[in-house]
Short mmCIF file of C-alpha atoms and ligand atoms in Angstrom, two decimals:
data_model
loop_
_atom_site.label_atom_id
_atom_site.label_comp_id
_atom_site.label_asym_id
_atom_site.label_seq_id
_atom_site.Cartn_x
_atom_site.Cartn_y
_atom_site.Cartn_z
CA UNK A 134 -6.70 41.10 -8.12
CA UNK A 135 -3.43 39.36 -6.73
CA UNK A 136 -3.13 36.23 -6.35
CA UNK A 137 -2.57 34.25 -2.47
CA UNK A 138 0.36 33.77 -1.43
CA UNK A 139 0.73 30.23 -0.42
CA UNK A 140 4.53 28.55 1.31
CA UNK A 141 5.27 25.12 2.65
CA UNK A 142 8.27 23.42 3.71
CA UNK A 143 8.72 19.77 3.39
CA UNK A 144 12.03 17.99 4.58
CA UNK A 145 14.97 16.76 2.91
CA UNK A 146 14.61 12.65 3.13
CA UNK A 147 14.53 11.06 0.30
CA UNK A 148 12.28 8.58 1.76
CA UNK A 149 8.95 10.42 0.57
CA UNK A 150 6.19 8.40 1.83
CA UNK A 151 2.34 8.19 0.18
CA UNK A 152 1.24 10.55 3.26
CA UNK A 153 3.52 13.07 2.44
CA UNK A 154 2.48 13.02 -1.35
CA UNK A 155 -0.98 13.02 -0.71
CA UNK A 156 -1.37 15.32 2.53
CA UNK A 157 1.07 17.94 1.35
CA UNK A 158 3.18 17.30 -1.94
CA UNK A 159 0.05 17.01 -4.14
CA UNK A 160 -1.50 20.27 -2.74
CA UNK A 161 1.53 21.91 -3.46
CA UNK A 162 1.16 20.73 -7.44
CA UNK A 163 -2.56 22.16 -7.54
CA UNK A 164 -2.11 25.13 -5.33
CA UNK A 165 0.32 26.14 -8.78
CA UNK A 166 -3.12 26.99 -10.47
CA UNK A 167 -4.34 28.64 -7.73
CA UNK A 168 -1.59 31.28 -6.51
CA UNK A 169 1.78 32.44 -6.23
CA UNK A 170 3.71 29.07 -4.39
CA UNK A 171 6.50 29.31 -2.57
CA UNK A 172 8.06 25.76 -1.73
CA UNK A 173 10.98 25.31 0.44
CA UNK A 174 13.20 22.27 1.26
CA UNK A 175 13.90 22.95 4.66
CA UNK A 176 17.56 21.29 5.46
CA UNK A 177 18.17 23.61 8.56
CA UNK A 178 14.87 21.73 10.26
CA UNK A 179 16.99 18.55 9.55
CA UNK A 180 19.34 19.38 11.66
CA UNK A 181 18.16 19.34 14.89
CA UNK A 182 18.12 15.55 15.21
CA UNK A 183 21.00 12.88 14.39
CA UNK A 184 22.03 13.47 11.01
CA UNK A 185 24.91 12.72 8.71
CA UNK A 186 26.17 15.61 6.68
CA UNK A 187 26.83 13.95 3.34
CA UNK A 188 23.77 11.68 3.51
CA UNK A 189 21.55 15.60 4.46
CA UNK A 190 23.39 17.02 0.97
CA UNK A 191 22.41 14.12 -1.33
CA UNK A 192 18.60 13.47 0.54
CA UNK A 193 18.01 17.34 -0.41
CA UNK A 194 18.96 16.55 -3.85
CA UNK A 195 16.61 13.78 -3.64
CA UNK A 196 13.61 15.85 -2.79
CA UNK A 197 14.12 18.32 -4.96
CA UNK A 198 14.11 15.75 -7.80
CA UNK A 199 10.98 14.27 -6.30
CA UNK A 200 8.64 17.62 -6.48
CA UNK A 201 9.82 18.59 -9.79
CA UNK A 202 9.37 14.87 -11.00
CA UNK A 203 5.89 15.44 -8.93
CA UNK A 204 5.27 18.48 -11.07
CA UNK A 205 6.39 21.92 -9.43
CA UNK A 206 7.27 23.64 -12.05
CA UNK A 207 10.24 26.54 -11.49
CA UNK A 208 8.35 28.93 -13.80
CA UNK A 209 5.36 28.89 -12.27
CA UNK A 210 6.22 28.75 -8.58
CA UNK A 211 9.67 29.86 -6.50
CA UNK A 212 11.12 26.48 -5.01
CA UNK A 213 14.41 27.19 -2.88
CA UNK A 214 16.74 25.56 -0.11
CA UNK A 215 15.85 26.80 3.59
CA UNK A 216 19.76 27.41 4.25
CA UNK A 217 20.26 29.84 1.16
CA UNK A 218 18.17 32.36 2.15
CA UNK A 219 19.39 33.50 5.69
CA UNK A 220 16.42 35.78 6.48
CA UNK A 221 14.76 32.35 8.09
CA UNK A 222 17.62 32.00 10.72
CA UNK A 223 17.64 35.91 11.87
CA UNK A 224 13.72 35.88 12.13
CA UNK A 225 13.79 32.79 14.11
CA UNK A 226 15.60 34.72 15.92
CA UNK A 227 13.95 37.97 16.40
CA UNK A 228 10.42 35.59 16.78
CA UNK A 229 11.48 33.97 19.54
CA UNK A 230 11.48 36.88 22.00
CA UNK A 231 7.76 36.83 20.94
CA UNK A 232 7.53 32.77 21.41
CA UNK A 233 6.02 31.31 25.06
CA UNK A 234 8.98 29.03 26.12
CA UNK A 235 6.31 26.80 27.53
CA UNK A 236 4.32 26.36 24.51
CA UNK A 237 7.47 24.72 22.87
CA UNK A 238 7.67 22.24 25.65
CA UNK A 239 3.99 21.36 25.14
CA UNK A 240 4.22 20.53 21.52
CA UNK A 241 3.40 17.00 20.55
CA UNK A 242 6.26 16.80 17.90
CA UNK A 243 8.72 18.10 20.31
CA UNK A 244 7.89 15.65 23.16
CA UNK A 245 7.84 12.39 20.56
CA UNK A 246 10.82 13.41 18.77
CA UNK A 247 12.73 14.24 22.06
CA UNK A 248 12.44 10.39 23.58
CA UNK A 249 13.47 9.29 20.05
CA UNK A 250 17.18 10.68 20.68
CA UNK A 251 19.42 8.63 21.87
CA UNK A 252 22.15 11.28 22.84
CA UNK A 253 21.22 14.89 22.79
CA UNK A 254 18.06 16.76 22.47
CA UNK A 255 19.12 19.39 21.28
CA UNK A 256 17.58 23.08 21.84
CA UNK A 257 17.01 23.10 18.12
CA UNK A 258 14.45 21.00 18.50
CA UNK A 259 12.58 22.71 20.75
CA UNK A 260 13.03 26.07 18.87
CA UNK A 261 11.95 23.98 15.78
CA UNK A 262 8.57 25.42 15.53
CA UNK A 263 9.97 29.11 15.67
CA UNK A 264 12.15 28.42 12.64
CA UNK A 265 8.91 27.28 11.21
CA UNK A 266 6.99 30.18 11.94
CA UNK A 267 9.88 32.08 10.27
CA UNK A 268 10.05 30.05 6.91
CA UNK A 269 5.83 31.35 6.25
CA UNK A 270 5.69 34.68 8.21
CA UNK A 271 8.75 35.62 6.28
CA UNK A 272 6.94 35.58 2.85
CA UNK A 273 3.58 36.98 4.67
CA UNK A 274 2.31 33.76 3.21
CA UNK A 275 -1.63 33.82 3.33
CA UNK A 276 -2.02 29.94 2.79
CA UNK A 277 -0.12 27.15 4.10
CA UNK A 278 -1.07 23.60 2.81
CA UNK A 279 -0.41 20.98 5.39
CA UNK A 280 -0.86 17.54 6.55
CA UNK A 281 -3.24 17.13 9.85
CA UNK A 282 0.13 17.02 12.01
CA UNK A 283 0.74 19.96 11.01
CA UNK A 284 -2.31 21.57 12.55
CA UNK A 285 0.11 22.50 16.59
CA UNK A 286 2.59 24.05 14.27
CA UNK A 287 0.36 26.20 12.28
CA UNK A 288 -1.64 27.57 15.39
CA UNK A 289 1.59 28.36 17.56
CA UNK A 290 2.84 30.45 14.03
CA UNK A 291 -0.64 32.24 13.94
CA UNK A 292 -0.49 33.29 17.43
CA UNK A 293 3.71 34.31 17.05
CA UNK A 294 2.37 36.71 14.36
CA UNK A 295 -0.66 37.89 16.21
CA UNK A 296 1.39 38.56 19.17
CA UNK A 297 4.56 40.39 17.11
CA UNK A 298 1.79 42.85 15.48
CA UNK A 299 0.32 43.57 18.79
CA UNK A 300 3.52 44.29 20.45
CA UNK A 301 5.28 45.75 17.29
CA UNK A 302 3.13 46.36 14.51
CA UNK A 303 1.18 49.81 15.91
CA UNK A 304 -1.99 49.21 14.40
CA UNK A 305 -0.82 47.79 11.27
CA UNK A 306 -0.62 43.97 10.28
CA UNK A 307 3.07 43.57 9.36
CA UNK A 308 2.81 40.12 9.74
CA UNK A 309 -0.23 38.24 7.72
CA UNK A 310 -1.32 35.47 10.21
CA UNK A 311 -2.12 32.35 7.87
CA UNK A 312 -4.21 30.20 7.41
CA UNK A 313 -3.51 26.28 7.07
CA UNK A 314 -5.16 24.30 4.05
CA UNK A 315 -5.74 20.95 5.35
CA UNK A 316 -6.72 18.00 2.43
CA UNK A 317 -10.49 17.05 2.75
CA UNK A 318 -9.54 13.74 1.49
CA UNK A 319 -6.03 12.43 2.71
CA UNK A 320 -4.69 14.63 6.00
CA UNK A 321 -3.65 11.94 7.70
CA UNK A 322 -2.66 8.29 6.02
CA UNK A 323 -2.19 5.92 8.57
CA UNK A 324 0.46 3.27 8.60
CA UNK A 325 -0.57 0.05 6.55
CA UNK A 326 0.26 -2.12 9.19
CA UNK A 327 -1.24 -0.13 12.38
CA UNK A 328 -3.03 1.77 11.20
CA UNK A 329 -4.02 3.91 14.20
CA UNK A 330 -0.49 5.35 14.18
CA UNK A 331 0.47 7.71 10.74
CA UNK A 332 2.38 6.78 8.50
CA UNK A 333 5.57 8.77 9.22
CA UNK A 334 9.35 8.88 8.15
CA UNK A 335 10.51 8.16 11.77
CA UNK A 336 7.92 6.31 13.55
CA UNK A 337 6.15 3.70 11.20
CA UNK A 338 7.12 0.57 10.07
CA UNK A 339 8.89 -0.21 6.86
CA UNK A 340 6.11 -2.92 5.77
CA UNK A 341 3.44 -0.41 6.97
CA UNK A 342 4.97 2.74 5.06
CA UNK A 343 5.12 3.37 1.13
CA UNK A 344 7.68 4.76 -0.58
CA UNK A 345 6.92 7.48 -2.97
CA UNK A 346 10.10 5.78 -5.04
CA UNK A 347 9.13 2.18 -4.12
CA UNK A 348 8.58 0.13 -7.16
CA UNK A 349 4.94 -1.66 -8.45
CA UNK A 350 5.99 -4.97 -6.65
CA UNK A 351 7.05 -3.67 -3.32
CA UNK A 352 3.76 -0.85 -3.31
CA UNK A 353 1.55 -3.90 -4.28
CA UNK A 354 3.77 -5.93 -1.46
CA UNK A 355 2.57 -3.91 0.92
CA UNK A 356 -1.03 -2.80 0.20
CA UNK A 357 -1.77 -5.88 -0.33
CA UNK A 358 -0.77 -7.30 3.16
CA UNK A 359 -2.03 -3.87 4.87
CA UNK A 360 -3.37 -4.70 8.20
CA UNK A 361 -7.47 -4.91 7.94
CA UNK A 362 -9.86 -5.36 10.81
CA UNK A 363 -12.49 -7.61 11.97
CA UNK A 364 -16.27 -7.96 9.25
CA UNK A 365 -16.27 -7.57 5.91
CA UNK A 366 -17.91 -4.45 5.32
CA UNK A 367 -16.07 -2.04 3.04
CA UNK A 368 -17.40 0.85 5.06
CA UNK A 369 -15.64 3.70 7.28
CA UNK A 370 -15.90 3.39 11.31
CA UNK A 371 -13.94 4.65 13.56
CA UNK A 372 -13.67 0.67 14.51
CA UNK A 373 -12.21 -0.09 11.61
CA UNK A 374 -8.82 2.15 11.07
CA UNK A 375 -7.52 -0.24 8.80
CA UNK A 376 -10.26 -0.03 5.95
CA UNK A 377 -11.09 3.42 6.54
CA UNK A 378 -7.58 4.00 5.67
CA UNK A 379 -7.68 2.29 2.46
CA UNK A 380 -10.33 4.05 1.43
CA UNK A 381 -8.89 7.05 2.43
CA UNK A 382 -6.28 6.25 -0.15
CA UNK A 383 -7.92 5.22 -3.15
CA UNK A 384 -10.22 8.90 -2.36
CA UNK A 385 -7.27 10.69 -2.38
CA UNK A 386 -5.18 8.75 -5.29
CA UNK A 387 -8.73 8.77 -7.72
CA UNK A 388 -9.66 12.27 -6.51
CA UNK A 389 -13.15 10.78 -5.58
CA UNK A 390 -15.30 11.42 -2.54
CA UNK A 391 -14.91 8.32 0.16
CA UNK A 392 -18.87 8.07 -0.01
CA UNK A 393 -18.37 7.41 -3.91
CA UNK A 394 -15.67 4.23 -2.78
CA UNK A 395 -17.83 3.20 -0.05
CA UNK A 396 -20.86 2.71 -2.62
CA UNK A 397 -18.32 1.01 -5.39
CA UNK A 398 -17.31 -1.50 -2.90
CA UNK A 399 -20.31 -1.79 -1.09
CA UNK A 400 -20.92 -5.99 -2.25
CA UNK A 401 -16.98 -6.38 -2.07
CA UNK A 402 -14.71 -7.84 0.12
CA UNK A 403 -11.53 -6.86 2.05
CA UNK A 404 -9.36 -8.54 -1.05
CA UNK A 405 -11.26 -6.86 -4.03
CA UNK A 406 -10.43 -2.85 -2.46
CA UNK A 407 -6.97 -3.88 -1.41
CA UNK A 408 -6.06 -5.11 -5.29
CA UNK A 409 -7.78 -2.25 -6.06
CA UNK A 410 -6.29 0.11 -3.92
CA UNK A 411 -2.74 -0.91 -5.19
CA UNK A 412 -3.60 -1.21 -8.45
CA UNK A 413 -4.49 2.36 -8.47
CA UNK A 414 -1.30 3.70 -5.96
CA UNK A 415 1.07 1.86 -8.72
CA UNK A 416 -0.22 4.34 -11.60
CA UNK A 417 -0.23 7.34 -9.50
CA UNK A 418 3.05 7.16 -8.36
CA UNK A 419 4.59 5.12 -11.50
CA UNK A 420 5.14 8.25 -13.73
CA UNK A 421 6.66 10.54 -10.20
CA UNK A 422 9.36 7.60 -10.20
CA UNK A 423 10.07 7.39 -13.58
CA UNK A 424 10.89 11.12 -13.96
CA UNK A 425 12.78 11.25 -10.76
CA UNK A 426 15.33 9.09 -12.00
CA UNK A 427 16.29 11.19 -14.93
CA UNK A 428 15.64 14.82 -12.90
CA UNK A 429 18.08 12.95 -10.04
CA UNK A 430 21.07 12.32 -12.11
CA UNK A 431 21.76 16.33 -12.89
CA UNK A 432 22.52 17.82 -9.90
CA UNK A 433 24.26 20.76 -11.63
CA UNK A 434 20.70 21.61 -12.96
CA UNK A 435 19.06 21.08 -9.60
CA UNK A 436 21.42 22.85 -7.95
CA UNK A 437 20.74 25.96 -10.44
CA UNK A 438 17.04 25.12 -10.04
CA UNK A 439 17.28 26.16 -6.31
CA UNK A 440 19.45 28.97 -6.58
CA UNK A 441 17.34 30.52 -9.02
CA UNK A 442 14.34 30.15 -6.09
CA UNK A 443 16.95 31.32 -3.75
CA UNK A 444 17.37 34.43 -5.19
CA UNK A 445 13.83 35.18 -5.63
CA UNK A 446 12.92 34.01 -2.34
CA UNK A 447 15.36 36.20 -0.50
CA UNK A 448 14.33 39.05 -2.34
CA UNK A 449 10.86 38.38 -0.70
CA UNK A 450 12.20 37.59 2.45
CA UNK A 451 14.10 40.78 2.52
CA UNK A 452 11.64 42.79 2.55
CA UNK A 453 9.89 41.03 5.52
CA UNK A 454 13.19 41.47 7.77
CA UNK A 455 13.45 44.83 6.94
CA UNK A 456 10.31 45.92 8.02
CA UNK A 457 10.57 43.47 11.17
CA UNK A 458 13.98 44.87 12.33
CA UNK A 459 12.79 48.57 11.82
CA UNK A 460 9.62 47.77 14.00
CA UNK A 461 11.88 46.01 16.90
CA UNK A 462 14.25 48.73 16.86
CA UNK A 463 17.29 46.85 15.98
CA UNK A 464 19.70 46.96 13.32
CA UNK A 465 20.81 50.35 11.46
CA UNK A 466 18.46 52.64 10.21
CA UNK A 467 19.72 52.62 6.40
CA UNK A 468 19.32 49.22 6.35
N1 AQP B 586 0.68 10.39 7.28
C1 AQP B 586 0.51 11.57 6.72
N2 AQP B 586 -0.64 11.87 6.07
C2 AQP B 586 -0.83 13.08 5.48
N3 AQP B 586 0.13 14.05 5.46
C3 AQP B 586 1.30 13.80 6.07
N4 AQP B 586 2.43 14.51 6.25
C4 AQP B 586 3.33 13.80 6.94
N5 AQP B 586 2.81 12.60 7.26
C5 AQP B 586 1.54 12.55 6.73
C6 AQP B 586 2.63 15.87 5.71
O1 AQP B 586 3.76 15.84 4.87
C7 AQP B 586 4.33 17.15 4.84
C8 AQP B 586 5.80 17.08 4.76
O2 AQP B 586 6.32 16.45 5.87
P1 AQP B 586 7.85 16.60 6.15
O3 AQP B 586 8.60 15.73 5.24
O4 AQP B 586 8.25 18.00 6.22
O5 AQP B 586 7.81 16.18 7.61
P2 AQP B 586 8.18 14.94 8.30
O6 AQP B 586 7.78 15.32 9.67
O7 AQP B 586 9.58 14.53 8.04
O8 AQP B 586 7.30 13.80 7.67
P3 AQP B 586 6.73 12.74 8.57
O9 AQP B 586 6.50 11.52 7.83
O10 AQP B 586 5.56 13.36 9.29
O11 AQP B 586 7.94 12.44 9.53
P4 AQP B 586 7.91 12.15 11.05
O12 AQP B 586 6.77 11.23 11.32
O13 AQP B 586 9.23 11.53 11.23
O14 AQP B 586 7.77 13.46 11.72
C9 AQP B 586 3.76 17.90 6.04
O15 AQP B 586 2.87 18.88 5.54
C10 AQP B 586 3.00 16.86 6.80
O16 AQP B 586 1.83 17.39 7.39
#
């Protein structure tokens, strides 16, 4: 039997918070077991908002040291820079003459990020979730694992590679439409310090946010003085974001159900889950730091890490395009 195919992208700060470790970078460490994982750092998503060129070069770096350090493992699973393998920029591309223009204005992430920019909102943002579309469809990925923001994204690529095989594909499914994989426990961590709003790399607040590099003091810093609500009941309610969240996080970080932390702490108060809570965040991510530092300080080797995944990604990818460009018509036919 072969295995899934399972691809997801993940950006290129170095500013890894606990929601992207838990909603997506922890998924991509199990999914290892599971199937054939394809993990890309996606630097040409970067780019369509304010960046700095030198800072983009050393944050990729700083990612790539954080999912090794995290536990991908380059011979078990391809893991590759977006911009080395140039079959996602030509199928973006070729996808967008089967994108709805006014879908793109619709999406969430494009109208939040597009009042964040102070100078130019560039179209590149608005073809952002085509290039997305590209970076799975390409690999005829079958699973995508995802945080719950994700969820927009993941439809508008299902129904791009719906719509290419009914225009294109004569019967046959030349694209796979996937299917995201959504954490039970841990899609969407909420910002310490209001938490009805995510945390997020852009929008959250610095208190409110932890770092996947922060160190014991400033993780227990913060968890500690997380915003809680009104009682004293360590219980989930949709009154009570701030709780719910932490016990949303010690679920996730244990691997436990939230009903199992609910009953733990059911005589406890606010102070006993928050020690707890960042007693148990400080060992999970202790050993991630630890190894990043020594995994960071060889960029030769994680430069020939990625171009390794580069070359077996393309090779993938290849395939894809040829089969895309033959079905559209375009392009030579020896190709
Ligand atoms: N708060 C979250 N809880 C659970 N999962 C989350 N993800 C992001 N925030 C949370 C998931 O992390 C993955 C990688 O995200 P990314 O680095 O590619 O995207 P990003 O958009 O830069 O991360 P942020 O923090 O979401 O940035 P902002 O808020 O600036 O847009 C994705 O799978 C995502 O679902």
């Amino acid at each position: 039997m072969s295995r899934i195919r399972i691809f997801s992208g993940i950006q290129p700060t170095g500013r890894k918070h606990l929601g992207n470790y838990i909603g997506a970078i922890a998924q991509y460490i199990s999914s290892q077991e599971r199937g054939e994982g394809i993990f890309c750092i996606v630097d040409l998503h970067a780019i369509t908002v304010a960046y700095d060129p030198a800072e983009l070069r050393a944050r990729l770096y700083d990612t790539t040291a954080i999912l090794l350090a995290a536990g991908l493992d380059p011979g078990r699973c391809i893991l590759f820079r977006q911009s080395d393998v140039h079959e996602h920029t030509e199928l973006t591309w070729l996808l967008s003459s089967v994108t709805e223009l006014g879908r793109l204005q619709r999406m969430h992430q494009f109208r939040d990020k597009s009042i964040a920019q102070r100078e130019l909102v560039s179209a590149g943002l608005l073809l952002y979730p085509v290039l997305q579309a590209a970076d799975v469809l390409a690999y005829r990925a079958e699973e995508v694992p995802v945080g719950e923001d994700q969820r927009e994204h993941l439809e508008l690529m299902r129904d791009v590679a719906r719509r290419f095989n009914a225009r294109f594909g004569d019967g046959k499914e030349v694209l796979v439409v996937p299917e995201h994989r959504i954490p039970e426990v841990g899609a969407r961590i909420m910002d310490l310090q209001d938490p009805t709003r995510k945390m997020s790399t852009t929008g959250g607040s610095e208190q409110g946010t932890v770092y996947v590099l922060d160190e014991a003091k400033a993780i227990e810093k913060k968890l500690k003085s997380a915003v809680t609500d009104s009682g004293s009941e360590v219980r989930r309610d949709p009154d009570k974001p701030g709780v719910s969240n932490l016990i949303e996080i010690l679920a996730a970080v244990r691997g436990a159900s939230p009903d199992a932390i609910e009953a733990e702490f059911a005589q406890a108060r606010y102070g006993e889950l928050k020690t707890a809570v960042a007693a148990a965040v400080v060992d999970y991510l202790a050993p991630v730091r630890e190894r990043f530092q020594e995994l960071r300080a060889d960029e030769a080797a994680l430069e020939s890490i990625l171009a390794g995944g580069a070359e077996r990604a393309g090779a993938i990818a290849a395939q894809t395009l040829g089969d895309v460009r033959q079905r559209m018509g375009v392009g030579g036919t020896r190709r």
